[in-house]
Amino acid sequence: AKSDRRKKVVGALKAAWPHVKLFIILVIYSMFGAVGFWLIEYPHETALVANFTEARTQLLKDMWNVSQVFTGGDWTEEMTILVERYEHTILAAYDGGIDPRGVTGGQAELQWDVAGSLFFSVTVFTTIGYGHQTPATVAGRVFCIFYAIFGIPILLLTLADIGELLARGLRYIAATVNSKLRPNMMESRKDDVPLYGIFIVVFLVMSLGALVMMQMEDWTFEQAFYFIFVTFSTIGFGDLVPRHKMYSLAASLYFLLGMALISTSFSLSQDEVGRLLKKWGDLKASCKK
Amino acid sequence: AKSDRRKKVVGALKAAWPHVKLFIILVIYSMFGAVGFWLIEYPHETALVANFTEARTQLLKDMWNVSQVFTGGDWTEEMTILVERYEHTILAAYDGGIDPRGVTGGQAELQWDVAGSLFFSVTVFTTIGYGHQTPATVAGRVFCIFYAIFGIPILLLTLADIGELLARGLRYIAATVNSKLRPNMMESRKDDVPLYGIFIVVFLVMSLGALVMMQMEDWTFEQAFYFIFVTFSTIGFGDLVPRHKMYSLAASLYFLLGMALISTSFSLSQDEVGRLLKKWGDLKASCKK
Ligand SMILES: [K+]
Ligand SMILES: [K+]
């Protein structure tokens, strides 16, 4: 009996291996990206921070000089020029890839440390592309293009694999539900999963995730749900990005599951829209006759 | 002969209609989005700009007060506090959806006018999601989610349609080339398009686009090529966004073509990676025996 159980476990592991293998490849590829982007972008970012610190010191000097020379309306005019110019400096630094809010007293939180580079790599091959941090060097951009060219197909393969497992699970649920509720249904159609069924599953998975994320990130439910939708659909605006990137990576299985679910729903909806358009065309044709 | 030609034209138009129809639906859906987001987001943005103008006036008042009271090291310390606080105001306004550089002398360039809303709508249903402008209201976010749910399947259908036309074109080119260069090839395999052939086509299409865009946007070739790759792959970082959004929309056929090409290449690469992994697995298995 014991060796029977062992055989079963070994059999299950063997069956799971092809799926686990894809996931491991993805993890290795992420780490490769992390090291690559870190090597390319980190030194550049350090230099940017130094430049920005200098610009801030310069502003204070300029303001001091203005205050020594001008008063009244002239003072306001000169100061307005300095302030508006400084706005350009801040936003150029921000667009250039550093966050001035993180630079105080010579200390800076750098985005392109290994953890940040790892999170960035994931946003590339998933095509989410939050854009909260982007390569600022030519080398980084070239690396990014090649990283995407090889990474996106690997991710698509993984998502297709997860999607197939999900479809199996959903068909099993549909068969169980239909056997109980509609015993007269044709046996061969019992495991058909209706489109609205998938949308209900998607909605539940997203709501659960939103409940967890609103705790972790101090977001409202609405914000968390919006963030998860924008992520799963791979739109990835980047207006909301998790502060704690490492646990987001820890939750990567959840994110992969969600992306697979939503891309399945979208391609099923695509078929549905295609059918509707065809029906509509046929209807118009038959009306003409 | 004349009626023959007319028949041919009518036949061609009839054959083109299903493809044109999809494109028209996409255009109508974009306009619907433009009006929707404009109605929801434009008033909110106007209010934000007013608030920001007030914050700037307040800063100048505070600086004036500091300059009346403090000198030397104290002055520098107080001013540093004001400047760092103002950095937060500017970046919060920027993250909140307005660009302080566009707000001068009470005048502001608003993002959510109809043209901006139109461009934004396109970044939603293509899942590009540059994030250069994002809904700042709850209503806008809810509308955005529903807009994506219906829009993405419509786009996927259009891309699949374009992809099929492209595949037909590529097979025709392959057949022509192979007939000339490899007359001994099996007839049934003459129209096989090799993966590297598609990548060459993708590279040419992207390079041509980059040459045009570097003129229009004052970008370097490297920037334009990077922008086009990031767009076609639907990563959409948003670190580079065309200044002139309307001609980008005018070039939408080019963008649709590029997205269809790249998504075809990625799914073909996905199959290739899957085959490689399987081969590798089989090899290991046969080595063990
Ligand atoms: K994206
Ligand atoms: K994006």
XYZ file of C-alpha atoms and ligand atoms in Angstrom:
580
model
C 0.000 0.000 0.000
C 2.843 2.319 0.852
C 4.632 1.783 -2.462
C 1.271 2.325 -4.197
C 0.975 5.721 -2.583
C 4.556 6.547 -3.503
C 3.831 5.604 -7.115
C 0.847 7.943 -7.111
C 2.918 10.828 -5.759
C 5.658 10.200 -8.304
C 3.028 10.006 -11.049
C 1.478 13.334 -9.965
C 4.899 15.000 -9.843
C 5.728 13.694 -13.312
C 2.419 15.049 -14.636
C 3.042 18.424 -12.997
C 6.647 18.705 -14.215
C 6.029 20.218 -17.711
C 3.972 22.998 -16.098
C 6.442 23.590 -13.275
C 9.290 23.602 -15.806
C 7.782 26.571 -17.669
C 7.423 28.476 -14.417
C 11.046 27.777 -13.465
C 12.218 28.979 -16.886
C 10.247 32.187 -16.322
C 11.840 32.688 -12.879
C 15.331 32.174 -14.303
C 14.590 34.551 -17.168
C 13.368 37.173 -14.663
C 16.592 36.894 -12.680
C 18.627 37.222 -15.858
C 16.721 40.431 -16.607
C 17.200 41.705 -13.059
C 20.978 41.384 -13.282
C 21.080 42.800 -16.821
C 19.081 45.949 -16.106
C 20.825 46.463 -12.766
C 24.265 46.335 -14.436
C 23.189 48.794 -17.146
C 20.899 51.266 -15.363
C 22.122 51.473 -11.757
C 25.335 53.444 -12.415
C 23.462 55.885 -14.659
C 20.814 56.472 -12.006
C 23.452 57.201 -9.378
C 24.880 59.916 -11.633
C 21.400 61.420 -12.205
C 20.776 61.687 -8.475
C 24.083 63.519 -7.996
C 23.136 65.994 -10.746
C 19.735 66.616 -9.221
C 21.153 67.265 -5.763
C 23.428 69.862 -7.358
C 20.471 71.540 -9.128
C 18.655 71.890 -5.820
C 21.687 73.489 -4.173
C 21.949 75.875 -7.132
C 18.287 76.893 -6.755
C 18.833 77.852 -3.125
C 21.873 79.922 -4.083
C 19.881 81.691 -6.817
C 17.019 82.407 -4.435
C 19.434 83.839 -1.896
C 20.923 86.120 -4.521
C 17.482 87.304 -5.645
C 16.496 88.037 -2.058
C 19.628 90.157 -1.576
C 18.912 92.294 -4.635
C 15.142 92.549 -5.155
C 12.072 93.501 -3.125
C 8.328 93.848 -3.706
C 6.994 93.136 -7.167
C 10.471 92.589 -8.639
C 11.221 89.976 -6.000
C 7.989 88.121 -6.834
C 8.733 88.263 -10.537
C 12.295 86.948 -10.176
C 11.228 84.244 -7.742
C 8.415 83.131 -10.071
C 10.978 82.662 -12.836
C 13.179 80.584 -10.526
C 10.247 78.485 -9.312
C 8.918 77.797 -12.796
C 12.417 76.891 -13.987
C 12.798 74.574 -11.014
C 9.514 72.867 -11.918
C 11.115 71.991 -15.241
C 14.190 70.610 -13.453
C 12.087 68.455 -11.133
C 9.859 67.073 -13.864
C 12.777 66.490 -16.223
C 14.476 64.537 -13.438
C 11.215 62.639 -12.848
C 10.770 61.878 -16.540
C 14.456 60.989 -16.698
C 13.876 58.280 -14.156
C 14.534 59.573 -10.636
C 11.973 60.586 -8.030
C 12.974 63.879 -6.349
C 10.811 62.973 -3.347
C 13.210 60.113 -2.648
C 16.262 62.404 -2.683
C 16.805 64.154 0.674
C 19.985 65.030 2.495
C 22.221 63.406 -0.108
C 20.414 60.081 0.453
C 18.342 58.559 -2.354
C 16.157 55.505 -2.855
C 17.346 54.108 -6.171
C 14.885 52.376 -8.475
C 17.371 50.204 -10.350
C 18.657 48.100 -7.468
C 18.354 44.354 -8.142
C 14.825 44.135 -6.684
C 13.616 47.094 -8.752
C 15.261 45.688 -11.882
C 13.576 42.331 -11.224
C 10.137 43.935 -10.954
C 10.833 45.961 -14.092
C 11.831 42.812 -16.021
C 8.469 41.251 -15.188
C 6.627 44.339 -16.502
C 8.502 43.882 -19.801
C 7.815 40.251 -20.715
C 4.210 40.441 -19.492
C 3.771 43.569 -21.718
C 2.222 45.308 -18.679
C 4.825 48.092 -18.916
C 3.733 50.246 -15.974
C 6.376 52.751 -16.954
C 6.989 53.750 -13.295
C 10.617 53.130 -14.200
C 12.031 52.819 -17.717
C 15.516 52.387 -19.162
C 17.194 55.783 -19.496
C 20.286 54.641 -21.412
C 20.593 53.508 -25.023
C 22.151 50.224 -23.835
C 19.197 49.695 -21.491
C 16.711 50.265 -24.306
C 18.459 47.883 -26.686
C 18.648 45.250 -23.952
C 14.964 45.869 -23.221
C 13.949 45.220 -26.847
C 15.837 41.907 -27.020
C 14.640 40.973 -23.542
C 11.036 41.453 -24.717
C 11.549 39.580 -28.009
C 12.582 36.399 -26.184
C 10.564 36.954 -23.018
C 7.102 37.599 -24.464
C 6.872 34.245 -26.319
C 7.982 32.424 -23.151
C 5.272 34.195 -21.165
C 2.631 33.514 -23.844
C 3.539 29.811 -23.718
C 3.197 29.821 -19.922
C -0.146 31.646 -20.072
C -1.463 29.219 -22.706
C -0.401 26.337 -20.454
C -2.128 27.843 -17.395
C -5.163 28.679 -19.562
C -5.462 25.024 -20.582
C -5.324 23.853 -16.955
C -7.930 26.482 -16.043
C -10.184 25.405 -18.917
C -9.965 21.813 -17.660
C -10.911 22.959 -14.162
C -13.812 25.091 -15.411
C -15.143 22.250 -17.589
C -15.020 19.951 -14.575
C -17.002 22.471 -12.487
C -19.539 22.956 -15.300
C -19.998 19.174 -15.661
C -20.537 18.778 -11.906
C -23.027 21.656 -11.707
C -24.957 20.563 -14.814
C -25.151 16.919 -13.668
C -26.882 18.095 -10.508
C -29.058 20.894 -11.862
C -29.850 19.700 -15.399
C -29.843 15.901 -15.474
C -31.676 15.891 -18.832
C -28.917 17.825 -20.604
C -27.073 16.131 -23.463
C -24.051 14.321 -21.976
C -21.620 15.787 -24.547
C -22.632 19.388 -23.759
C -22.585 19.132 -19.989
C -19.048 20.446 -19.670
C -19.569 23.523 -21.874
C -18.536 26.577 -19.871
C -20.772 29.585 -20.619
C -19.037 32.938 -21.197
C -20.846 34.555 -18.256
C -19.542 31.721 -16.035
C -15.963 32.682 -16.875
C -16.709 36.334 -16.210
C -18.102 35.421 -12.782
C -14.919 33.473 -11.987
C -12.777 36.396 -13.217
C -14.771 38.827 -11.093
C -14.403 36.643 -7.976
C -10.647 36.138 -8.475
C -10.174 39.881 -8.997
C -12.304 40.865 -5.985
C -10.403 38.495 -3.694
C -7.107 39.951 -4.917
C -8.442 43.476 -4.444
C -9.398 42.705 -0.834
C -5.840 41.541 -0.127
C -4.179 44.428 -1.983
C -6.240 47.148 -0.311
C -4.829 45.938 3.042
C -1.239 45.766 1.803
C -1.179 49.082 -0.060
C -3.629 51.270 1.873
C -5.771 51.559 -1.230
C -9.559 51.799 -1.368
C -11.344 48.731 -2.770
C -12.077 50.726 -5.906
C -8.377 51.573 -6.359
C -7.245 47.989 -5.715
C -9.827 46.535 -8.125
C -8.894 49.105 -10.786
C -5.185 48.309 -10.297
C -5.812 44.565 -10.649
C -7.946 45.009 -13.761
C -5.350 47.307 -15.351
C -2.670 44.703 -14.523
C -4.519 41.535 -15.608
C -5.632 43.114 -18.880
C -1.909 44.083 -19.341
C -2.931 47.704 -19.979
C -0.572 48.700 -17.142
C -1.075 52.480 -16.917
C 1.313 52.727 -13.992
C -0.812 55.362 -12.201
C -1.024 52.895 -9.307
C 2.015 50.678 -8.678
C 2.494 48.568 -5.520
C 4.926 50.175 -3.092
C 6.201 46.810 -1.884
C 7.426 45.234 -5.067
C 8.835 42.082 -3.529
C 5.569 40.699 -2.198
C 4.001 41.519 -5.572
C 6.570 39.152 -7.034
C 5.732 36.637 -4.312
C 2.122 36.860 -5.520
C 3.244 36.221 -9.091
C 1.360 32.917 -9.365
C -1.839 34.832 -8.610
C -0.935 37.399 -11.263
C -0.151 34.730 -13.857
C -3.448 33.003 -13.063
C -5.329 36.278 -13.447
C -3.679 37.159 -16.732
C -4.401 33.686 -18.115
C -8.042 33.947 -16.987
C -8.569 37.383 -18.481
C -6.823 36.597 -21.761
C -8.995 33.469 -22.055
C -12.117 35.573 -21.420
C -11.041 38.151 -23.964
C -10.367 35.604 -26.696
C -13.708 33.896 -25.992
C -15.434 37.311 -26.151
C -13.579 37.936 -29.401
C -15.135 34.749 -30.881
C -18.531 35.851 -29.579
C -18.231 39.321 -31.160
C -17.141 37.674 -34.415
C -20.204 35.405 -34.344
C -22.508 38.365 -33.622
C -21.085 40.370 -36.524
C -21.470 37.390 -38.849
C -25.069 36.819 -37.714
C -25.826 40.494 -38.252
C -24.330 40.306 -41.767
C -26.327 37.161 -42.593
C -29.507 38.768 -41.257
C -29.043 41.831 -43.456
C -28.361 39.591 -46.476
C -31.512 37.520 -45.882
C -33.597 40.696 -45.387
C -32.493 41.948 -48.792
C -33.746 38.737 -50.398
C -16.260 45.353 -71.157
C -17.293 48.323 -69.071
C -19.909 46.385 -67.126
C -17.288 43.635 -66.634
C -14.942 46.112 -65.004
C -17.755 47.440 -62.875
C -18.553 43.886 -61.764
C -14.919 43.396 -60.797
C -14.862 46.602 -58.745
C -18.128 45.674 -57.036
C -16.733 42.197 -56.334
C -13.534 43.633 -54.833
C -15.533 46.040 -52.676
C -17.764 43.202 -51.489
C -14.698 41.127 -50.605
C -13.135 44.065 -48.738
C -16.315 44.963 -46.842
C -15.993 42.551 -43.870
C -12.486 43.915 -43.163
C -13.500 47.545 -43.613
C -16.536 46.957 -41.403
C -14.327 45.951 -38.461
C -12.236 49.069 -38.905
C -15.344 51.285 -38.999
C -16.639 49.666 -35.802
C -13.284 50.406 -34.159
C -13.453 54.062 -35.261
C -16.983 54.449 -33.908
C -15.979 52.782 -30.646
C -13.017 55.174 -30.336
C -15.308 58.179 -30.795
C -17.694 56.811 -28.191
C -14.750 56.562 -25.773
C -13.570 60.067 -26.645
C -16.919 61.590 -25.730
C -17.280 59.434 -22.609
C -13.886 60.265 -21.098
C -14.173 63.919 -22.097
C -17.529 64.235 -20.316
C -16.192 62.555 -17.165
C -12.604 63.797 -16.864
C -12.524 67.293 -18.387
C -14.401 69.109 -15.581
C -12.279 67.391 -12.928
C -9.071 68.395 -14.686
C -10.185 72.034 -14.858
C -10.658 72.014 -11.069
C -7.194 70.468 -10.543
C -5.535 73.195 -12.591
C -7.244 75.874 -10.509
C -6.007 74.219 -7.291
C -2.459 73.991 -8.586
C -2.385 77.659 -9.605
C -3.462 78.500 -6.060
C -0.681 76.316 -4.566
C 1.915 78.172 -6.622
C 0.628 81.560 -5.426
C 0.743 80.268 -1.857
C 4.377 79.177 -2.274
C 5.389 82.662 -3.369
C 3.605 84.187 -0.372
C 5.364 81.763 1.991
C 8.746 82.512 0.454
C 8.119 86.209 0.826
C 7.267 85.755 4.501
C 10.376 83.647 5.097
C 12.534 86.278 3.428
C 11.079 88.979 5.701
C 11.851 87.056 8.894
C 14.965 84.919 8.339
C 18.543 85.428 7.136
C 21.673 83.310 6.714
C 21.504 79.624 7.690
C 17.934 79.932 8.998
C 16.782 81.395 5.703
C 18.365 78.466 3.813
C 16.783 75.950 6.162
C 13.291 77.442 5.884
C 13.546 77.827 2.137
C 14.714 74.193 1.767
C 11.584 73.077 3.622
C 9.369 75.172 1.310
C 11.144 73.900 -1.806
C 10.951 70.247 -0.791
C 7.272 70.656 0.113
C 6.646 72.299 -3.245
C 8.314 69.340 -4.985
C 5.642 67.158 -3.414
C 2.906 69.520 -4.633
C 4.253 69.509 -8.176
C 4.676 65.755 -8.381
C 1.325 65.077 -6.724
C -0.276 67.346 -9.334
C 1.677 65.504 -12.046
C 0.667 62.078 -10.732
C -2.878 63.403 -10.301
C -3.019 64.084 -14.002
C -1.968 67.658 -14.769
C 1.366 68.840 -16.107
C 2.600 71.920 -14.173
C 4.790 72.880 -17.164
C 1.578 73.467 -19.107
C 0.145 75.814 -16.479
C 1.483 79.368 -16.815
C -0.209 82.723 -16.288
C -3.573 81.121 -15.479
C -3.542 79.371 -18.891
C -3.352 75.584 -19.091
C -3.168 72.944 -21.801
C -5.759 70.387 -20.750
C -5.196 66.701 -21.514
C -8.815 65.588 -21.480
C -10.121 67.638 -24.372
C -11.887 65.521 -27.024
C -8.668 64.852 -28.962
C -6.790 63.790 -25.815
C -9.689 61.599 -24.727
C -9.737 59.991 -28.178
C -6.040 59.158 -28.018
C -6.490 57.822 -24.482
C -9.373 55.575 -25.591
C -7.102 53.987 -28.194
C -4.449 53.268 -25.548
C -7.116 51.421 -23.531
C -8.552 48.956 -26.053
C -5.138 48.233 -27.575
C -3.864 47.509 -23.990
C -0.907 49.799 -24.771
C -1.783 51.963 -21.746
C 0.984 54.586 -22.011
C -0.260 56.078 -18.775
C 0.715 59.616 -19.863
C -2.849 60.441 -18.868
C -5.137 58.267 -16.754
C -8.643 58.656 -15.337
C -8.469 60.528 -12.022
C -12.109 60.084 -11.012
C -13.914 56.970 -9.795
C -16.473 57.379 -12.586
C -13.643 57.575 -15.108
C -12.073 54.382 -13.784
C -15.323 52.438 -13.828
C -16.019 53.646 -17.376
C -12.455 52.669 -18.298
C -12.917 49.085 -17.051
C -16.137 48.578 -19.027
C -14.658 50.342 -22.034
C -11.749 47.863 -21.982
C -13.983 44.801 -21.467
C -15.879 45.486 -24.695
C -13.077 47.194 -26.594
C -10.274 44.638 -26.221
C -12.218 41.766 -27.861
C -13.163 44.063 -30.769
C -9.496 44.984 -31.241
C -8.364 41.354 -30.983
C -10.880 40.451 -33.698
C -9.549 43.242 -35.926
C -5.928 42.210 -35.310
C -6.740 38.569 -36.092
C -8.402 39.707 -39.323
C -5.406 41.840 -40.325
C -3.078 39.003 -39.301
C -4.874 36.635 -41.655
C -4.575 39.080 -44.564
C -0.875 39.561 -43.742
C -0.299 35.807 -43.579
C -1.896 35.480 -47.036
C 0.416 38.208 -48.346
C 3.515 36.656 -46.775
C 2.653 33.200 -48.145
C 2.253 34.724 -51.598
C 5.688 36.389 -51.331
C 7.276 33.139 -50.067
C 5.735 31.166 -52.934
C 7.008 33.694 -55.503
C 10.527 33.752 -54.038
C 10.760 29.980 -53.677
C 9.451 29.347 -57.202
C 12.317 31.453 -58.555
C 15.122 30.424 -56.196
C 14.235 26.807 -55.356
C 12.357 25.285 -58.292
C 12.980 21.759 -56.934
C 11.140 22.464 -53.670
C 8.009 20.455 -52.895
C 5.017 22.368 -54.302
C 3.015 22.101 -51.063
C 5.824 23.626 -48.961
C 6.683 26.500 -51.282
C 4.454 28.981 -49.440
C 5.808 28.190 -45.948
C 6.956 31.469 -44.386
C 10.076 30.980 -42.219
C 10.092 32.677 -38.799
C 13.175 34.737 -39.649
C 11.330 35.990 -42.766
C 8.593 37.446 -40.588
C 11.164 39.040 -38.308
C 12.808 40.678 -41.324
C 9.429 42.078 -42.432
C 8.731 43.303 -38.875
C 12.145 44.954 -38.709
C 11.626 46.708 -42.057
C 8.130 47.936 -41.158
C 9.403 49.242 -37.806
C 12.466 50.930 -39.311
C 10.352 52.716 -41.918
C 8.004 53.921 -39.200
C 10.944 55.043 -37.071
C 12.336 57.092 -39.965
C 9.007 58.917 -40.303
C 8.514 59.409 -36.557
C 12.007 60.785 -35.936
C 11.152 63.604 -38.353
C 7.765 64.315 -36.817
C 8.802 64.189 -33.158
C 12.434 65.375 -33.212
C 13.509 62.010 -31.856
C 16.744 60.175 -32.612
C 16.355 57.005 -34.703
C 17.091 54.969 -31.587
C 14.295 56.742 -29.655
C 11.799 56.398 -32.515
C 12.577 52.699 -33.013
C 12.324 52.067 -29.258
C 8.992 53.943 -29.135
C 7.604 51.897 -32.033
C 8.740 48.600 -30.517
C 7.271 49.520 -27.135
C 4.000 50.437 -28.899
C 3.714 47.464 -31.277
C 4.503 44.994 -28.499
C 1.752 46.806 -26.478
C 4.192 47.233 -23.570
C 3.493 50.987 -23.711
C 5.803 52.392 -21.032
C 4.747 55.941 -21.813
C 8.274 57.315 -21.358
C 8.029 58.512 -24.964
C 4.603 59.618 -26.215
C 4.042 61.471 -29.510
C 3.467 65.182 -28.950
C 1.094 65.428 -31.906
C -1.563 62.909 -31.012
C -3.844 63.591 -33.952
C -1.435 62.498 -36.672
C -0.674 59.419 -34.574
C -4.350 58.605 -34.906
C -4.115 59.341 -38.616
C -1.334 56.738 -38.753
C -3.549 54.223 -36.956
C -3.655 51.829 -39.913
C 0.136 51.599 -39.709
C -0.081 50.962 -35.963
C -2.745 48.269 -36.400
C -0.629 46.610 -39.096
C 2.435 46.674 -36.817
C 0.576 45.245 -33.834
C -0.867 42.467 -35.983
C 2.591 41.685 -37.404
C 4.280 41.607 -34.004
C 1.567 39.577 -32.307
C 1.775 37.072 -35.187
C 5.561 36.876 -34.738
C 5.220 36.419 -30.991
C 2.689 33.616 -31.272
C 4.820 31.883 -33.921
C 7.867 32.270 -31.624
C 5.759 30.863 -28.801
C 5.097 27.710 -30.889
C 8.806 27.527 -31.683
C 9.811 27.791 -28.004
C 7.220 25.130 -27.153
C 8.693 22.809 -29.816
C 12.232 23.432 -28.532
C 11.220 22.646 -24.940
C 9.474 19.461 -26.070
C 12.489 18.374 -28.127
C 14.741 19.043 -25.150
C 12.465 16.953 -22.904
C 12.377 14.082 -25.449
C 16.156 14.240 -25.779
C 16.654 13.959 -22.027
C 14.188 11.067 -21.889
C 15.968 9.181 -24.687
C 19.357 9.830 -23.030
C 18.126 8.218 -19.807
C 17.162 5.078 -21.725
K 0.707 47.688 -21.640
K 1.606 50.263 -20.190
